[in-house]
Coordinates of C-alpha atoms and ligand atoms in Angstrom, one line a residue:
M1 CA -20.5 -23.8 13.1
P2 CA -17.2 -25.6 13.1
T3 CA -14.4 -23.9 14.9
N4 CA -11.5 -26.4 15.0
A5 CA -8.4 -25.3 16.7
A6 CA -8.9 -21.4 16.4
D7 CA -9.6 -20.9 20.0
D8 CA -5.8 -20.9 20.8
D9 CA -4.8 -19.7 17.4
I10 CA -2.5 -16.6 17.8
L11 CA -3.9 -15.0 14.4
F12 CA -7.5 -14.7 16.2
T13 CA -6.1 -12.7 19.4
P14 CA -6.7 -8.9 19.3
F15 CA -4.2 -6.5 18.7
Q16 CA -3.8 -2.5 19.6
A17 CA -1.9 -0.8 16.8
G18 CA -1.6 2.6 18.1
E19 CA -5.2 3.8 18.2
L20 CA -6.5 1.0 15.9
T21 CA -8.1 -1.8 17.8
L22 CA -7.9 -4.9 15.9
P23 CA -9.9 -7.9 16.8
N24 CA -7.6 -10.2 15.2
R25 CA -4.2 -10.4 13.6
I26 CA -5.2 -10.8 9.8
V27 CA -5.1 -7.7 7.4
L28 CA -6.1 -7.4 3.9
A29 CA -3.2 -5.9 2.0
P30 CA -3.5 -2.9 0.0
L31 CA -4.5 -4.1 -3.5
T32 CA -4.9 -1.7 -6.5
R33 CA -7.8 -3.4 -8.5
S34 CA -8.4 -0.4 -11.3
R35 CA -12.0 -0.3 -11.0
A36 CA -12.7 3.6 -9.9
G37 CA -15.8 5.2 -11.2
Q38 CA -15.4 7.2 -14.6
P39 CA -15.0 10.0 -15.0
G40 CA -12.9 11.3 -12.0
N41 CA -11.3 8.1 -10.8
V42 CA -14.1 8.1 -7.9
P43 CA -15.0 5.2 -5.8
T44 CA -18.5 3.6 -6.1
A45 CA -21.0 1.4 -4.6
L46 CA -19.4 -1.7 -6.2
N47 CA -15.9 -0.8 -4.6
A48 CA -17.7 -0.3 -1.2
E49 CA -19.2 -3.8 -1.7
Y50 CA -16.0 -5.1 -2.4
Y51 CA -14.5 -3.7 0.7
A52 CA -17.4 -4.6 3.2
Q53 CA -17.1 -8.4 1.9
R54 CA -13.7 -8.2 3.7
A55 CA -14.6 -6.3 6.8
G56 CA -14.1 -9.6 9.0
A57 CA -10.0 -8.4 8.5
G58 CA -8.5 -7.0 11.7
L59 CA -7.9 -4.2 9.4
I60 CA -8.2 -3.1 5.8
I61 CA -5.9 -1.3 3.9
A62 CA -7.7 0.2 0.9
E63 CA -5.9 0.1 -2.4
A64 CA -3.4 2.8 -3.1
T65 CA -5.0 6.1 -3.8
N66 CA -3.6 9.4 -5.8
I67 CA -3.0 12.1 -3.8
S68 CA -2.9 14.2 -6.8
E69 CA -3.6 14.1 -10.7
I70 CA 0.4 14.3 -11.4
G71 CA 0.9 11.7 -8.8
T72 CA -1.5 9.2 -10.6
G73 CA 0.6 6.5 -12.6
Y74 CA -2.3 3.6 -13.4
A75 CA -5.7 4.0 -15.2
L76 CA -8.7 3.7 -13.3
T77 CA -7.3 4.1 -9.8
P78 CA -8.9 6.2 -7.3
G79 CA -8.0 9.7 -5.8
I80 CA -8.5 11.6 -2.5
Y81 CA -7.9 15.0 -4.1
T82 CA -11.5 16.0 -5.4
D83 CA -14.6 16.5 -3.5
A84 CA -16.3 13.6 -5.8
Q85 CA -13.4 11.4 -4.5
V86 CA -14.2 12.1 -0.9
A87 CA -17.8 11.4 -1.2
G88 CA -17.1 8.2 -3.1
W89 CA -14.9 6.8 -0.4
R90 CA -17.5 7.8 2.4
L91 CA -19.5 5.2 0.7
V92 CA -16.7 2.6 1.1
T93 CA -15.8 3.7 4.8
D94 CA -19.5 3.7 5.7
A95 CA -20.1 0.2 4.3
V96 CA -16.9 -1.2 6.1
H97 CA -17.9 0.2 9.3
A98 CA -21.6 -1.1 9.0
A99 CA -20.2 -4.5 8.5
G100 CA -18.1 -4.1 11.6
G101 CA -14.7 -3.4 10.1
R102 CA -11.9 -0.9 10.3
I103 CA -10.3 0.6 7.2
V104 CA -7.2 2.8 6.6
L105 CA -6.3 4.5 3.1
Q106 CA -2.9 4.1 1.5
L107 CA -1.8 7.4 0.2
W108 CA 0.1 7.3 -3.1
H109 CA 2.3 9.2 -5.6
C110 CA 3.8 7.1 -8.4
G111 CA 6.4 9.5 -9.4
R112 CA 8.2 8.4 -12.3
M113 CA 5.9 5.0 -12.7
S114 CA 3.3 6.9 -14.7
H115 CA 2.5 8.1 -18.2
E116 CA 1.8 11.6 -19.4
S117 CA -1.4 10.4 -20.9
L118 CA -2.8 10.3 -17.4
H119 CA -2.1 14.1 -17.0
P120 CA -2.0 15.4 -20.3
G121 CA 0.8 18.1 -20.9
R122 CA 2.8 17.4 -17.7
P123 CA 5.3 14.6 -17.8
P124 CA 5.6 12.4 -14.8
V125 CA 8.0 13.6 -11.9
A126 CA 10.8 12.2 -10.0
P127 CA 13.7 13.0 -8.0
S128 CA 16.0 13.0 -11.0
E129 CA 15.7 12.7 -14.8
G130 CA 16.2 9.3 -16.7
L131 CA 13.7 6.9 -18.2
C132 CA 13.1 3.6 -16.6
N133 CA 13.2 1.4 -19.5
S134 CA 11.7 -1.8 -17.8
C135 CA 9.2 -0.1 -16.0
Q136 CA 5.2 -0.5 -17.2
V137 CA 2.2 0.7 -16.0
F138 CA -1.9 0.0 -16.6
L139 CA -3.3 1.9 -19.1
V140 CA -6.6 1.7 -20.9
D141 CA -7.0 2.6 -24.6
E142 CA -10.0 4.4 -26.3
H143 CA -12.0 1.3 -26.4
G144 CA -11.3 0.7 -22.7
R145 CA -9.5 -2.1 -23.0
G146 CA -6.5 -2.2 -20.4
G147 CA -3.0 -3.4 -20.6
R148 CA 0.6 -2.9 -19.6
S149 CA 2.4 0.0 -21.3
P150 CA 6.0 1.6 -20.7
V151 CA 6.1 4.7 -18.5
S152 CA 6.7 8.3 -20.1
P153 CA 10.4 10.0 -19.5
P154 CA 9.9 12.1 -16.2
K155 CA 11.3 15.4 -15.3
A156 CA 13.1 16.0 -12.2
M157 CA 11.1 17.7 -9.5
T158 CA 11.9 21.3 -8.6
T159 CA 12.2 22.6 -5.0
A160 CA 8.6 24.3 -5.5
E161 CA 7.1 20.9 -6.8
I162 CA 8.5 19.0 -3.7
R163 CA 6.8 21.7 -1.4
D164 CA 3.7 21.1 -3.3
T165 CA 3.9 17.4 -3.3
I166 CA 4.3 17.3 0.7
A167 CA 1.0 19.9 0.8
D168 CA -0.6 17.5 -1.4
Y169 CA 0.0 14.6 1.3
A170 CA -1.2 17.0 3.8
T171 CA -4.4 17.8 2.1
A172 CA -4.9 14.0 1.2
A173 CA -4.6 12.8 4.8
R174 CA -7.0 15.4 6.0
S175 CA -9.5 14.4 3.2
A176 CA -8.9 10.7 4.2
M177 CA -10.3 11.3 7.8
A178 CA -13.0 13.5 6.4
A179 CA -14.1 10.6 4.3
G180 CA -14.3 8.5 7.4
F181 CA -11.2 6.5 7.3
D182 CA -10.0 5.0 10.8
G183 CA -6.1 6.2 9.6
V184 CA -3.7 6.4 6.5
E185 CA -0.8 4.4 5.5
V186 CA 2.0 6.3 3.8
H187 CA 3.0 4.1 0.8
S188 CA 6.8 4.4 0.8
A189 CA 7.4 1.2 -0.8
N190 CA 7.5 -0.7 -4.3
G191 CA 9.4 1.6 -6.2
Y192 CA 6.9 4.8 -6.2
L193 CA 7.8 8.2 -5.4
L194 CA 8.9 8.3 -2.0
H195 CA 10.8 5.0 -2.6
Q196 CA 12.4 6.9 -5.7
F197 CA 13.8 9.3 -3.7
L198 CA 15.1 6.9 -0.9
A199 CA 17.0 4.9 -3.3
S200 CA 20.5 6.0 -4.4
N201 CA 20.5 5.0 -8.0
T202 CA 17.0 6.8 -8.7
N203 CA 17.8 9.8 -6.4
R204 CA 20.9 11.6 -7.9
R205 CA 20.1 15.1 -6.8
D206 CA 22.6 17.5 -5.3
D207 CA 20.3 19.5 -3.3
E208 CA 19.1 18.9 0.3
Y209 CA 16.8 16.2 -1.0
G210 CA 19.7 14.0 -2.3
G211 CA 22.9 12.9 -1.7
D212 CA 23.7 11.0 1.5
V213 CA 21.0 9.1 3.5
Q214 CA 20.1 12.4 5.5
G215 CA 19.2 14.0 2.2
R216 CA 17.5 11.1 0.5
T217 CA 15.3 10.4 3.6
R218 CA 14.5 14.2 3.8
L219 CA 11.3 14.0 1.6
L220 CA 9.8 11.1 3.5
F221 CA 10.3 12.6 6.9
E222 CA 8.9 15.8 5.7
V223 CA 5.8 13.9 4.2
M224 CA 5.4 12.1 7.7
D225 CA 5.7 15.4 9.5
A226 CA 2.8 16.9 7.1
V227 CA 0.6 13.8 7.6
L228 CA 1.2 13.7 11.3
G229 CA 0.2 17.4 11.1
E230 CA -3.5 16.3 9.8
V231 CA -4.0 12.7 11.6
P232 CA -2.9 11.4 15.1
A233 CA 0.1 9.5 15.0
A234 CA -1.3 6.7 16.5
R235 CA -3.5 6.3 13.5
V236 CA -0.7 6.4 10.9
G237 CA 1.1 3.5 9.2
I238 CA 3.7 3.4 6.6
R239 CA 4.7 0.8 4.0
L240 CA 8.3 -0.1 3.1
A241 CA 9.9 -2.5 0.9
P242 CA 13.6 -2.4 1.8
L243 CA 14.7 -5.0 -0.6
F244 CA 12.4 -4.6 -3.6
G245 CA 14.2 -5.1 -6.7
Q246 CA 12.2 -4.3 -9.8
N247 CA 11.3 -1.4 -11.6
D248 CA 15.1 -0.2 -11.6
I249 CA 15.1 0.3 -8.0
A250 CA 18.7 -0.6 -6.5
D251 CA 19.9 1.2 -3.4
A252 CA 23.5 0.7 -2.9
N253 CA 23.0 0.2 0.8
P254 CA 19.6 -0.7 2.1
A255 CA 20.5 -1.8 5.3
E256 CA 22.0 2.1 6.0
T257 CA 19.0 3.6 4.3
F258 CA 16.0 1.6 6.0
G259 CA 18.0 1.3 9.3
H260 CA 18.0 5.3 9.2
V261 CA 14.3 5.5 8.2
S262 CA 13.4 2.8 11.0
D263 CA 15.5 4.9 13.8
H264 CA 13.5 8.0 12.9
L265 CA 10.0 6.4 12.7
D266 CA 10.6 5.0 16.0
G267 CA 10.4 8.3 17.7
L268 CA 7.2 9.2 15.7
G269 CA 4.8 7.2 17.8
I270 CA 3.0 5.8 14.8
A271 CA 0.4 3.0 14.8
Y272 CA 2.5 0.4 12.7
L273 CA 5.5 -0.2 10.2
H274 CA 4.5 -2.4 7.3
V275 CA 7.3 -4.4 6.0
A276 CA 6.6 -5.8 2.5
D277 CA 8.5 -8.4 0.6
T278 CA 6.9 -7.4 -2.8
D279 CA 9.3 -9.1 -4.9
V280 CA 7.8 -12.7 -4.2
M281 CA 4.9 -11.7 -6.7
A282 CA 7.7 -12.0 -9.3
G283 CA 8.5 -15.3 -7.9
A284 CA 11.6 -14.3 -5.6
A285 CA 12.3 -16.3 -2.4
P286 CA 11.2 -14.5 0.8
K287 CA 13.7 -12.1 2.0
M288 CA 11.8 -11.1 5.2
E289 CA 14.2 -12.4 7.8
Q290 CA 17.0 -10.0 6.1
M291 CA 14.7 -7.2 6.2
L292 CA 13.5 -7.3 9.7
D293 CA 17.2 -7.0 11.0
F294 CA 17.2 -3.3 9.9
T295 CA 13.5 -2.6 10.3
R296 CA 11.8 -4.3 13.2
G297 CA 15.3 -4.5 15.1
R298 CA 15.5 -0.8 14.9
F299 CA 11.8 0.2 15.3
G300 CA 10.0 -0.6 18.8
G301 CA 6.4 -0.2 17.5
A302 CA 3.9 -2.6 16.1
V303 CA 5.0 -4.4 12.7
M304 CA 2.9 -5.7 10.3
L305 CA 4.3 -8.5 7.8
N306 CA 3.5 -9.1 4.2
G307 CA 4.9 -11.0 1.2
A308 CA 3.8 -14.9 0.5
Y309 CA 2.2 -15.5 3.9
D310 CA 0.0 -18.7 4.1
P311 CA -2.1 -19.0 7.4
E312 CA 0.5 -21.6 8.7
R313 CA 3.8 -19.2 7.9
A314 CA 1.9 -16.1 9.3
R315 CA 1.2 -18.1 12.6
A316 CA 4.6 -19.1 13.1
A317 CA 6.0 -15.4 12.5
V318 CA 3.7 -13.8 15.2
N319 CA 4.4 -16.7 17.5
N320 CA 8.3 -16.1 17.1
G321 CA 8.0 -12.5 17.3
D322 CA 8.9 -11.5 14.0
G323 CA 5.9 -9.4 13.6
D324 CA 2.5 -8.5 15.3
I325 CA 0.1 -8.8 12.5
V326 CA 0.0 -10.3 9.0
A327 CA -1.4 -8.7 5.7
F328 CA -2.6 -11.1 3.0
G329 CA -2.7 -9.9 -0.6
R330 CA -3.8 -12.4 -3.2
L331 CA -5.0 -14.8 -0.8
Y332 CA -7.5 -12.2 0.7
L333 CA -8.3 -11.0 -2.8
A334 CA -9.7 -14.3 -3.5
N335 CA -11.3 -15.2 -0.3
P336 CA -13.5 -12.5 1.0
D337 CA -14.3 -14.5 4.4
L338 CA -10.6 -15.4 4.6
P339 CA -10.6 -15.0 8.6
E340 CA -13.3 -17.4 8.6
R341 CA -11.6 -19.7 6.5
I342 CA -8.4 -19.8 8.1
R343 CA -10.8 -20.4 11.5
R344 CA -12.0 -23.6 9.7
G345 CA -8.6 -24.7 8.1
G346 CA -9.8 -23.8 4.6
P347 CA -10.7 -24.2 1.8
Y348 CA -9.4 -21.4 -0.3
N349 CA -10.4 -20.1 -3.7
E350 CA -7.6 -19.5 -6.0
P351 CA -7.0 -16.0 -7.3
N352 CA -7.3 -15.3 -11.1
P353 CA -4.6 -12.9 -12.3
A354 CA -6.7 -12.1 -15.2
T355 CA -9.2 -10.2 -13.3
F356 CA -6.9 -8.4 -11.0
Y357 CA -6.9 -5.1 -13.0
G358 CA -9.9 -3.3 -14.4
G359 CA -13.4 -4.7 -15.3
G360 CA -16.6 -5.0 -13.3
A361 CA -17.7 -7.3 -10.6
E362 CA -16.1 -10.4 -12.1
G363 CA -13.0 -11.5 -10.4
Y364 CA -13.9 -8.6 -7.9
T365 CA -17.1 -9.1 -5.7
D366 CA -18.1 -12.6 -7.0
Y367 CA -15.3 -14.7 -5.2
P368 CA -17.7 -16.7 -3.0
S369 CA -17.7 -17.2 0.7
L370 CA -18.1 -20.5 2.4
E371 CA -21.7 -21.4 3.4
V372 CA -22.4 -20.4 7.0
Ligands
FMN401 C1 -3.7 -7.0 -8.0 C2 -2.5 -6.4 -6.9 C3 -2.6 -5.0 -6.6 C4 -1.7 -4.5 -5.5 N1 -1.6 -3.1 -5.3 C5 -1.0 -2.8 -4.3 C6 -1.1 -1.3 -3.8 O1 -2.1 -1.0 -4.1 N2 -0.3 -0.9 -2.9 C7 0.8 -1.7 -2.2 O2 1.5 -1.3 -1.7 N3 0.9 -2.8 -2.8 C8 0.2 -3.6 -3.8 N4 0.2 -5.0 -4.2 C9 1.2 -5.7 -3.4 C10 0.6 -6.3 -2.3 O3 0.0 -5.6 -1.2 C11 1.4 -7.4 -1.4 O4 2.8 -6.7 -1.2 C12 1.8 -8.4 -2.6 O5 0.4 -9.2 -3.2 C13 2.2 -9.7 -1.9 O6 1.6 -10.3 -0.9 P1 1.0 -11.5 -1.0 O7 1.7 -12.7 -1.3 O8 -0.2 -11.9 0.3 O9 0.1 -11.3 -2.4 C14 -0.8 -5.4 -5.1 C15 -0.6 -6.7 -5.4 C16 -1.6 -7.4 -6.4 C17 -1.7 -8.8 -6.6

């Protein structure tokens, strides 16, 4: 087998993230693929095959997964709040473990990024009222055809609904461990519920969950406490996207907000902080250096980097200490054997955006691996 210069490649050195032992620094980024089994948004054998194909990763972060029906914002996305979903995820975790991999589950509540048809009779919930005119989610029509649609107007959460949501995170975290995951990642990025509470323009509450940075970060911190009540801290990660500028998220002072969040996370003993530069997907120039000032600079634990990393940039970022591990999204989506391809210096399959969301095996489990 050709090995080229990988023997001294830092991406192939092991890394310990809390209790997660990674044999390499290459992570599968969380990727929604909208292929959960219906009815019930239940993971299937096809989903298990997709993840097992990628078990060569140092760590797999499974796609964003709904902690509750009301937290669901996109069609055909899996949940972790019914017994059938837990059993479906067990197929996935067993397949990944049998293939020698490690997998954590990304816990998701979409908040206002949602449509009422996904939870009939109940509007999406958000920190505050106000329709996001530019926000769209993935829905399917009565013929099963998928596409982007505008979101529905949200209602502002009551204090009781906030308490229920925190309890839903705890239940979901417990269920993830029951389903055989090695840990969980709290999704506090990309303009979803927890990010909507953090950002000053989307959180206009005047109770203890809004206002100044203490108020706007309160829900996230209470969610972290709830999750840490169910899963050892050293198996919990969190994803932040501090300079995310889409879906009408515009924090007046991200350095203050995310500096405060990073200070708090520093005291929790979690497995890793995942810093995502998601705007690169919309063609923006990388903003990672700026974000690391008020995240990595304030957080002493393991840092995962993501956003338009190719192997060369990833290697440089780990070598220069920007981060410890690197998550690859689109590149890993299209290359099930990504670590082996990096080891050999390529070549790489190109991702096909037309098959990102919805459908079956095409564009999902049929990207070829290299011949061994
Ligand atoms: C098809 C697709 C689905 C995604 N789903 C998620 C998701 O479920 N959770 C999440 O945090 N980010 C999600 N993202 C963002 C990716 O994790 C990642 O941040 C983004 O692709 C940029 O990294 P890359 O340049 O390596 O692709 C998704 C991206 C793509 C392309």
